[in-house]
């Protein structure tokens, strides 16, 4: 379940954590509609990013 939506953040969104997320995601899932990337922080939290491809904008 999505707890919070933010834009342009490259830091962990877990409570009491403000670490920078890794440059490379742990998992990437791509479809014609866009790309979903999962980044795992050293604190154990996972941040998911979602982006659309240029052709679907």
PDB file of C-alpha atoms in Angstrom:
ATOM      1  CA  UNK A   1       0.000   0.000   0.000  1.00  0.00           C
ATOM      2  CA  UNK A   2       1.289   3.463  -0.838  1.00  0.00           C
ATOM      3  CA  UNK A   3       1.783   5.478   2.336  1.00  0.00           C
ATOM      4  CA  UNK A   4       3.011   8.747   0.852  1.00  0.00           C
ATOM      5  CA  UNK A   5       3.652  10.280  -2.571  1.00  0.00           C
ATOM      6  CA  UNK A   6       6.559  12.636  -3.172  1.00  0.00           C
ATOM      7  CA  UNK A   7       8.378  13.917  -6.242  1.00  0.00           C
ATOM      8  CA  UNK A   8      12.029  14.345  -6.997  1.00  0.00           C
ATOM      9  CA  UNK A   9      13.329  12.915  -3.728  1.00  0.00           C
ATOM     10  CA  UNK A  10      16.604  10.997  -3.749  1.00  0.00           C
ATOM     11  CA  UNK A  11      16.594  10.345  -0.007  1.00  0.00           C
ATOM     12  CA  UNK A  12      14.975   7.647   2.106  1.00  0.00           C
ATOM     13  CA  UNK A  13      11.467   8.544   3.243  1.00  0.00           C
ATOM     14  CA  UNK A  14      11.437   6.285   6.326  1.00  0.00           C
ATOM     15  CA  UNK A  15      10.810   7.967   9.695  1.00  0.00           C
ATOM     16  CA  UNK A  16      14.047   9.204  11.293  1.00  0.00           C
ATOM     17  CA  UNK A  17      16.089   8.355   8.164  1.00  0.00           C
ATOM     18  CA  UNK A  18      17.407  10.861   5.651  1.00  0.00           C
ATOM     19  CA  UNK A  19      20.037   8.732   3.892  1.00  0.00           C
ATOM     20  CA  UNK A  20      20.674   9.198   0.185  1.00  0.00           C
ATOM     21  CA  UNK A  21      19.246   6.358  -1.897  1.00  0.00           C
ATOM     22  CA  UNK A  22      21.633   4.262  -4.021  1.00  0.00           C
ATOM     23  CA  UNK A  23      22.221   5.369  -7.627  1.00  0.00           C
ATOM     24  CA  UNK A  24      21.138   1.973  -8.952  1.00  0.00           C
ATOM     25  CA  UNK A  25      17.808   0.370  -7.993  1.00  0.00           C
ATOM     26  CA  UNK A  26      17.634  -3.116  -6.472  1.00  0.00           C
ATOM     27  CA  UNK A  27      14.743  -4.128  -8.747  1.00  0.00           C
ATOM     28  CA  UNK A  28      13.403  -2.635 -11.999  1.00  0.00           C
ATOM     29  CA  UNK A  29      10.130  -3.526 -13.716  1.00  0.00           C
ATOM     30  CA  UNK A  30       9.452  -2.003 -17.140  1.00  0.00           C
ATOM     31  CA  UNK A  31       6.321  -2.106 -19.283  1.00  0.00           C
ATOM     32  CA  UNK A  32       5.106  -0.088 -22.246  1.00  0.00           C
ATOM     33  CA  UNK A  33       3.405   2.221 -19.721  1.00  0.00           C
ATOM     34  CA  UNK A  34       6.551   3.050 -17.754  1.00  0.00           C
ATOM     35  CA  UNK A  35       9.187   1.970 -15.269  1.00  0.00           C
ATOM     36  CA  UNK A  36       8.978   1.065 -11.580  1.00  0.00           C
ATOM     37  CA  UNK A  37      12.208   0.957  -9.573  1.00  0.00           C
ATOM     38  CA  UNK A  38      12.753  -0.262  -5.997  1.00  0.00           C
ATOM     39  CA  UNK A  39      15.589   1.174  -3.908  1.00  0.00           C
ATOM     40  CA  UNK A  40      16.573  -0.446  -0.600  1.00  0.00           C
ATOM     41  CA  UNK A  41      18.025   1.840   2.050  1.00  0.00           C
ATOM     42  CA  UNK A  42      20.605   0.722   4.602  1.00  0.00           C
ATOM     43  CA  UNK A  43      17.897   1.232   7.270  1.00  0.00           C
ATOM     44  CA  UNK A  44      15.817  -1.538   5.644  1.00  0.00           C
ATOM     45  CA  UNK A  45      13.104   0.658   4.130  1.00  0.00           C
ATOM     46  CA  UNK A  46      12.210   0.303   0.453  1.00  0.00           C
ATOM     47  CA  UNK A  47      11.404   3.300  -1.742  1.00  0.00           C
ATOM     48  CA  UNK A  48       9.554   2.780  -5.034  1.00  0.00           C
ATOM     49  CA  UNK A  49       9.765   5.227  -7.925  1.00  0.00           C
ATOM     50  CA  UNK A  50       7.379   5.233 -10.880  1.00  0.00           C
ATOM     51  CA  UNK A  51       7.996   7.016 -14.166  1.00  0.00           C
ATOM     52  CA  UNK A  52       6.230   7.060 -17.498  1.00  0.00           C
ATOM     53  CA  UNK A  53       8.011   6.682 -20.807  1.00  0.00           C
ATOM     54  CA  UNK A  54       8.111   9.772 -23.017  1.00  0.00           C
ATOM     55  CA  UNK A  55       5.718   8.182 -25.526  1.00  0.00           C
ATOM     56  CA  UNK A  56       2.917   7.883 -22.914  1.00  0.00           C
ATOM     57  CA  UNK A  57       3.040  11.502 -21.702  1.00  0.00           C
TER      58      UNK A  57
END
